[in-house]
XYZ file of C-alpha atoms in Angstrom:
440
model
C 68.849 78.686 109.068
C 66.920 80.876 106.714
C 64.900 83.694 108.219
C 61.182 83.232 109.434
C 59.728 86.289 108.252
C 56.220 86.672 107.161
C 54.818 87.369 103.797
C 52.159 89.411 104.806
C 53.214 92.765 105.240
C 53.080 95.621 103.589
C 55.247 96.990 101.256
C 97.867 107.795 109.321
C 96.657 111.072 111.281
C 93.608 111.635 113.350
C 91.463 114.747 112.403
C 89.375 116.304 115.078
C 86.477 116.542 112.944
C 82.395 115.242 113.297
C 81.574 111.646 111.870
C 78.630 110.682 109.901
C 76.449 107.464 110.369
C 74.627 106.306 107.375
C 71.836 104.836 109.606
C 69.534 102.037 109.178
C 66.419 101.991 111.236
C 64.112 99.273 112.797
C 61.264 100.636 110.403
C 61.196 97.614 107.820
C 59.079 96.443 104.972
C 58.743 92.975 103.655
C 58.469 91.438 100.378
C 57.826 88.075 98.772
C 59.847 87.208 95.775
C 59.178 83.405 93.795
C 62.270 82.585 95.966
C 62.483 83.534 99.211
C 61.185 86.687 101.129
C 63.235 89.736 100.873
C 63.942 92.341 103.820
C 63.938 96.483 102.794
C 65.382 98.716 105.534
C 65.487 102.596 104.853
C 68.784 104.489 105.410
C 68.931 107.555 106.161
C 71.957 109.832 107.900
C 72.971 111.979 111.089
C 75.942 113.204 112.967
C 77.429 111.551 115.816
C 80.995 112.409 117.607
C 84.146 110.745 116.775
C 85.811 107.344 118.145
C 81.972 105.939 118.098
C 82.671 103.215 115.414
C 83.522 99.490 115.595
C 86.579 98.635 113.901
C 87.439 94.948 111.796
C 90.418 93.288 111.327
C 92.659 93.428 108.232
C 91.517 96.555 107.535
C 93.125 100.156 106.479
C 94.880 101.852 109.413
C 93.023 104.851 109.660
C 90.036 106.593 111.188
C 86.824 106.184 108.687
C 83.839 109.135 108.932
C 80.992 107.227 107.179
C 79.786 103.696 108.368
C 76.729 101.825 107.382
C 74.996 100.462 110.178
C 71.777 98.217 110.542
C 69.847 98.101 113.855
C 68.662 94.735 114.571
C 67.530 92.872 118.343
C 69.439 90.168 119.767
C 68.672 88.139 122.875
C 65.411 86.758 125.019
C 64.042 89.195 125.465
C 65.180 91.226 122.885
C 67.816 94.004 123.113
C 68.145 96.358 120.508
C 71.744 97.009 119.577
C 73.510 98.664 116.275
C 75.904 97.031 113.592
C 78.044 98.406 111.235
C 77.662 96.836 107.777
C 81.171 95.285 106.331
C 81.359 93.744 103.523
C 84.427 93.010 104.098
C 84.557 91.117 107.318
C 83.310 87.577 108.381
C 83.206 87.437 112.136
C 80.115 89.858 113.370
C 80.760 90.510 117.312
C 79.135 92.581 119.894
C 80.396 94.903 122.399
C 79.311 93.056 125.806
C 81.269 95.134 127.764
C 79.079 95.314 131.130
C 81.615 98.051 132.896
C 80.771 100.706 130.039
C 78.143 101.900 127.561
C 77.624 98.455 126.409
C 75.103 97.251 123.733
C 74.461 93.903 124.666
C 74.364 92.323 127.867
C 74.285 88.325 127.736
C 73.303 88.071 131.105
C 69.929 89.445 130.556
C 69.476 87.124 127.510
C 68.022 83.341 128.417
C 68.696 82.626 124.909
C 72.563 83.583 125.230
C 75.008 80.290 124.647
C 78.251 80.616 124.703
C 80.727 78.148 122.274
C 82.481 75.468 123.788
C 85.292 75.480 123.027
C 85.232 71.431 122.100
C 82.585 72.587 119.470
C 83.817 72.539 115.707
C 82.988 76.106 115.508
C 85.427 76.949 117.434
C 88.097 75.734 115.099
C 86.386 77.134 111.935
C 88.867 79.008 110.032
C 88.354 82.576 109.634
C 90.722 85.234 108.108
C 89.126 87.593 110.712
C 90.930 85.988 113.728
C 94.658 86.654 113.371
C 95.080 85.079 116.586
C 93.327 81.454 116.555
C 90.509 80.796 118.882
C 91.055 79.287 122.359
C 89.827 77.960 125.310
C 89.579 80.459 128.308
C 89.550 78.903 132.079
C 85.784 78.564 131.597
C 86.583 76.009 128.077
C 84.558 78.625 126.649
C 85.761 79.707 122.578
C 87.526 82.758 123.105
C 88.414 84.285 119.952
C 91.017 87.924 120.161
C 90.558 90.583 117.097
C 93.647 92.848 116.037
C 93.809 95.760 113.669
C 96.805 97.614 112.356
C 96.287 100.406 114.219
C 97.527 98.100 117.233
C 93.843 98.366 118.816
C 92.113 95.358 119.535
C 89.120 93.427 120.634
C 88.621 89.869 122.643
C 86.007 87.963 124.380
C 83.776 84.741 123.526
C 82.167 82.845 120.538
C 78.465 82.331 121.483
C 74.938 82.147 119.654
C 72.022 83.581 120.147
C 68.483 84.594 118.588
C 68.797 87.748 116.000
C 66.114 89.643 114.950
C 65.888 92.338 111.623
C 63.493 95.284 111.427
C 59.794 94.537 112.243
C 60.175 90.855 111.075
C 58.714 88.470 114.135
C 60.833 85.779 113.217
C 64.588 84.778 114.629
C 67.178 82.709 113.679
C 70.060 81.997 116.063
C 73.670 83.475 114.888
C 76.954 82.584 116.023
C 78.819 86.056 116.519
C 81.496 87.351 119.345
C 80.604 88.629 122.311
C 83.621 90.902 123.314
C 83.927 92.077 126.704
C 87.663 93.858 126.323
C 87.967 97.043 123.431
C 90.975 98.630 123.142
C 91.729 101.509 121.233
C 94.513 103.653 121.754
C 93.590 106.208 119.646
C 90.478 107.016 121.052
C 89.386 107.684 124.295
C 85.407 106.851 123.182
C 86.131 103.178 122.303
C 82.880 102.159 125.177
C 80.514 104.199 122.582
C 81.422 101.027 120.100
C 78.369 99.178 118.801
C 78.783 96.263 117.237
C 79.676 94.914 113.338
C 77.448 92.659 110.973
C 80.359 90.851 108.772
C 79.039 90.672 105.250
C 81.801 88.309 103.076
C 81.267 84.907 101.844
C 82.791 83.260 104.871
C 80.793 81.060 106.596
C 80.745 82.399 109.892
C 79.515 85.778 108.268
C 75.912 86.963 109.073
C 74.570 86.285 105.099
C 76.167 82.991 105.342
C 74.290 82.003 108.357
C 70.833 83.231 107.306
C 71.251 81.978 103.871
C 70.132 84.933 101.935
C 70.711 83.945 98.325
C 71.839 87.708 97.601
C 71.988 91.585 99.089
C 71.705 94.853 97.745
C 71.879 98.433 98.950
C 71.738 101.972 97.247
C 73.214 104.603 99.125
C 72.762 108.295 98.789
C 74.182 111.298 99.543
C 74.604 112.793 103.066
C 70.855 114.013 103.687
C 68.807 111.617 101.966
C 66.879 108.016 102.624
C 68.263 105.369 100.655
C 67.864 101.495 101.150
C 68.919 97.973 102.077
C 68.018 94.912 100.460
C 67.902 91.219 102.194
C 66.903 88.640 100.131
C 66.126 87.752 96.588
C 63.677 89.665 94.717
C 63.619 92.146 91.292
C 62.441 95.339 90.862
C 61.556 96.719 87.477
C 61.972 100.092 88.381
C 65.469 99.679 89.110
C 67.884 100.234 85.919
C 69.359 97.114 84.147
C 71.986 95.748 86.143
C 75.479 95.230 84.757
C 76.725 92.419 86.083
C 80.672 91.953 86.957
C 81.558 88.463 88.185
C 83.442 87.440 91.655
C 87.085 86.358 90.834
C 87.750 82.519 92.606
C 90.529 81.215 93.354
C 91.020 77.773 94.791
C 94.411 77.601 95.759
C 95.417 79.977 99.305
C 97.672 82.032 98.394
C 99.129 84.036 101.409
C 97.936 87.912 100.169
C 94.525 86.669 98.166
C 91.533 86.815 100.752
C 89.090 84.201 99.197
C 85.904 85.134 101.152
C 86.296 88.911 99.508
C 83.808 90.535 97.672
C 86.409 90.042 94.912
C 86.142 91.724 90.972
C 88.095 92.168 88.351
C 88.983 95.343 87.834
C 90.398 95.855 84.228
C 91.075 99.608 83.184
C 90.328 103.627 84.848
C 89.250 106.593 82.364
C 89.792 110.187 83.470
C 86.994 111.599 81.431
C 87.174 109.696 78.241
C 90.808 109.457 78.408
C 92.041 105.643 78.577
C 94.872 105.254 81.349
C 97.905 103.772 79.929
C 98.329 101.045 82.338
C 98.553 97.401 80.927
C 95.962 94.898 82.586
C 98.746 92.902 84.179
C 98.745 95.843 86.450
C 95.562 94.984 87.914
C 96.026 91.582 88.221
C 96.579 89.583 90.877
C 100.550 88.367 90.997
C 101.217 84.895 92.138
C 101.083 85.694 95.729
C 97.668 86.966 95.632
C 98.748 90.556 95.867
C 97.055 93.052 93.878
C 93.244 91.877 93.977
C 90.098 94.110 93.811
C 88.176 94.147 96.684
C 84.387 95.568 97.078
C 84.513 96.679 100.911
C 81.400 98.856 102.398
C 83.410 98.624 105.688
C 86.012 100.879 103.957
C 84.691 104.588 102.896
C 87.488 105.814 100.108
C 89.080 103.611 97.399
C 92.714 102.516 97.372
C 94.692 101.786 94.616
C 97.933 100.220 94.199
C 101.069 102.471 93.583
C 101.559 102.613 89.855
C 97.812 102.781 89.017
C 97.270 104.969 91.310
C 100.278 107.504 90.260
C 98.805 107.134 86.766
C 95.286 108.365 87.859
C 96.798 110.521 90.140
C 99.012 112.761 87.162
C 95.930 112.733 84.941
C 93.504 114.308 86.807
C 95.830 116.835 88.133
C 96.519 117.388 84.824
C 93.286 117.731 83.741
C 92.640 120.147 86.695
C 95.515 121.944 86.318
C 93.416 125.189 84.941
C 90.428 124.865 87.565
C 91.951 123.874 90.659
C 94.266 125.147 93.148
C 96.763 122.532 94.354
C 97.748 122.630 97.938
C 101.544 122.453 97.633
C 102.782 120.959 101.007
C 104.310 117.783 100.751
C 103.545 116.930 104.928
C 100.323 117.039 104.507
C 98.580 113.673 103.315
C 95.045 112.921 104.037
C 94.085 109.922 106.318
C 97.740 108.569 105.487
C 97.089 107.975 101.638
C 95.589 110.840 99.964
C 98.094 113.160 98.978
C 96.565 115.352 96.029
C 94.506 117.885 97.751
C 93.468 121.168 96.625
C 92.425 125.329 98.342
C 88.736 125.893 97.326
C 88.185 129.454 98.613
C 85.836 129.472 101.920
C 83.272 131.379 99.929
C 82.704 129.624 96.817
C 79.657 127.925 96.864
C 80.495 124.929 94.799
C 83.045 123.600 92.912
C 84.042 123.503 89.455
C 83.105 121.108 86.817
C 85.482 118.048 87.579
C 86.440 114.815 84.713
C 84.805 111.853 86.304
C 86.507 108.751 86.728
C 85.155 105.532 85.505
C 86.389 102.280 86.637
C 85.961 99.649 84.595
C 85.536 95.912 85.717
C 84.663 93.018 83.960
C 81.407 93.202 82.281
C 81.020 96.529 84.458
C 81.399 100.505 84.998
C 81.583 102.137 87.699
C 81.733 106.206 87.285
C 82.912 108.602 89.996
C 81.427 111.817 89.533
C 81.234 115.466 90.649
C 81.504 116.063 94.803
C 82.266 112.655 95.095
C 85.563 113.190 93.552
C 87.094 115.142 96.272
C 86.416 115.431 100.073
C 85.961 118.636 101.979
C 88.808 117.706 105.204
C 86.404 119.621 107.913
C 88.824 121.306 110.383
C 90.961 122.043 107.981
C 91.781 125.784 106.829
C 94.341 127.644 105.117
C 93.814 131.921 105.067
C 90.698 132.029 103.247
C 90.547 128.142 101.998
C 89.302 124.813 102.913
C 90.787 122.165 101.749
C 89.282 119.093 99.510
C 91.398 116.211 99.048
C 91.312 113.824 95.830
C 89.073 110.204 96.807
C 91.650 107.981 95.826
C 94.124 107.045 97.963
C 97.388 104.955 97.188
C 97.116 101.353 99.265
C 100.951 100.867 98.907
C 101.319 103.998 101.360
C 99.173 102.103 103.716
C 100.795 98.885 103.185
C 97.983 97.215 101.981
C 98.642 94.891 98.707
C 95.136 95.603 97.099
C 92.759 97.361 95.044
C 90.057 98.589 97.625
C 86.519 100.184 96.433
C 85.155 102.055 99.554
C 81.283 102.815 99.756
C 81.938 106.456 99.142
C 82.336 105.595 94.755
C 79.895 103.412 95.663
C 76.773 106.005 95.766
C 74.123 106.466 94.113
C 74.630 103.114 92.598
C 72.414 100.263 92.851
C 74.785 97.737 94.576
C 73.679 93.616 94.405
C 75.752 91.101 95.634
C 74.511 87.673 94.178
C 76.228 85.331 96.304
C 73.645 82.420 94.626
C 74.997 83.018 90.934
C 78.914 84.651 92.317
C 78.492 88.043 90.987
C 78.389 91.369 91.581
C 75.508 93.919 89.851
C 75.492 97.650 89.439
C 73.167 100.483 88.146
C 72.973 104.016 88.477
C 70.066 104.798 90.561
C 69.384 107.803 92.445
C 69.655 106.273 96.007
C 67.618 109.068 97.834
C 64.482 108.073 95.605
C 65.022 104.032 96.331
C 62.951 104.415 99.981
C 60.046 105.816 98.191
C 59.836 103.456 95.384
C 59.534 100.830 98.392
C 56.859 102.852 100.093
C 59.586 103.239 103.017
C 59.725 106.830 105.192
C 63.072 107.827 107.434
């Protein structure tokens, strides 16, 4: 069911650190395109403590300290609740645990129906449920979430009436309801919200509203930048490059076929060419080894001889303005293990080669402070340390190519699920809300 809005508006260690939520607020703005109306939420950013995040399945063991999160009302009468953004993930759930902090509560909704568990979806297949759904005593659906960390999530399939921004229209959304979070590694797991799945599965929350395409532009850590829903073109936004979604019809047991999936085809450190043949970014015949675009993931991963090569050239391309932290224990959120000493006192860093990855018919280039990562908490004599943004997946045992949303600012990011591709621009993300008239 496509949205009733109105056209009439106006325009693997754990580091004791803060988090940051990119946040989205309920302050909307609504356009019409010759399509279908289009959605604009402003982002903006603010700390919040650790362990406060939702986790998906089939993602990277380790502890992320960016999300993007949309705040949208579910239920009769409405409740407002927070959702993480994943582009990554199908299934969108809620935590509905009554006992704790909770952020929905089905009881209060009249709108609220759970899935029988006779009802087809119940038996749709979705990569996000390791563990097929079942009936509980109830014959209710009751679908169970796992993650690698070994925490995990359960409770019940069910619909109910969804809400975006200052739209007055709903549409009712099929989504999980789970009552039972565990997390072992956190002892803040009731401060979970909730998670909007984003892929091309057809449980996911795009699917189900039948937006014809998505974009969002994300800035840096203190400015506004903005969400998309919808179909519509902006002149003021740069040309998009467009890089198209790799399909492939057959299952194969590693190749996730509802991923944001590209091809990606060669990396430059500065304007140097890495000698890696394109094989190496291929998918084998397995389905190991694809590219995934994942905003529920906040570095990028690369597979173990790509990454190596990357790796060696920008070290050595650092080698003379850089300090490398020589201890071979010490590896950043389990797969980041070229970090460097930047003295406490120097107020920036030094002039860094970016990195460009290239995709089909698309660039992507990785620039200045988004090449390394201050690790807050961390300090050695007179230095903090900043660790290199690309990680190596085969240290995480993950068999892909993973682009996280931090290489993924400041550029204009459209998913065209309509014409299966993905478009990119360079935009500077913290002007986007004012173009659209929005404020934070």
């Amino acid at each position: 069911m496509k949205p009733c809005i109105s056209c009439n508006s106006k325009p693997n260690p754990c580091l004791n650190f803060h988090y940051f939520l990119l946040l989205l607020t309920l302050t909307s703005t609504t356009l019409c395109s010759s399509q279908s109306p289009t959605l604009i939420l402003p982002l903006k950013t603010q700390e919040i403590p650790s362990g406060s995040f939702p986790k998906s399945p089939n993602k990277l063991p380790f502890h992320h300290n960016v999300t993007l999160t949309v705040s949208v009302t579910v239920g009769t009468p409405p409740q407002n609740v927070s959702m993480v953004i994943d582009t990554g993930s199908e299934l969108s759930w809620l935590n509905c645990n009554r006992t704790r902090n909770f952020t929905f509560d089905p009881t209060r909704s009249s709108s609220y129906k759970p899935i029988p568990c006779s009802s087809p979806t119940c038996t749709t297949r979705t990569r996000d449920l390791s563990i097929p759904a079942s009936c509980d005593s109830n014959k209710l659906c009751h679908a169970t979430l796992t993650y690698a960390d070994f925490s995990s999530s359960e409770g019940n399939l069910a619909a109910d009436a969804f809400s975006i921004g200052s739209s007055s229209g709903t549409s009712s959304l099929v989504f999980g309801c789970m009552d039972s979070i565990f997390d072992p590694n956190s002892e803040e797991d009731s401060k979970n919200t909730g998670l909007m799945g984003m892929n091309r599965g057809s449980l996911s929350f795009v699917s189900q509203m039948e937006f014809p395409k998505f974009s969002y532009c994300i800035s840096e850590s203190d400015f506004s930048g903005v969400l998309l829903l919808g179909d519509a073109n902006f002149s003021w936004v740069a040309p998009l490059n467009y890089t198209p979604l790799i399909q492939i019809s057959t299952p194969l047991p590693y190749f996730d076929r509802v991923a944001y999936t590209v091809q990606l085809e060669g990396i430059k450190v500065a304007n140097k060419l890495l000698p890696i043949p394109k094989s190496d970014y291929e998918p084998d015949h397995t389905g190991a080894g694809q590219t995934m675009v994942d905003s529920g993931t906040q570095f990028t991963f690369l597979l173990g001889p790509v990454y190596t090569a990357l790796r060696t050239e920008f070290l050595n391309q650092t080698a003379h303005i850089l300090r490398v932290y020589e201890d071979p224990n010490f590896v950043f959120q389990g797969a980041m293990d070229l970090c460097y000493r930047v003295g406490l006192n120097q107020s920036k860093l030094p002039q860094l080669p970016s990195v460009t990855l290239m995709f089909r018919g698309a660039e992507m280039k990785v620039t200045g402070k988004q090449l390394l990562y201050r690790v807050r908490g961390e300090v050695r004599g007179n230095d903090s340390l900043w660790c290199f943004t690309f990680g190596n997946s085969d240290l995480l045992g993950v068999e892909a190519f993973v682009i996280g949303h931090h290489h993924q600012q400041n550029v204009w990011m459209e998913f065209d699920l309509h014409n299966s591709r993905i478009g990119l621009a360079e935009v500077q993300c913290d002007l986007a809300g004012q173009k659209f008239g929005l404020t934070v």
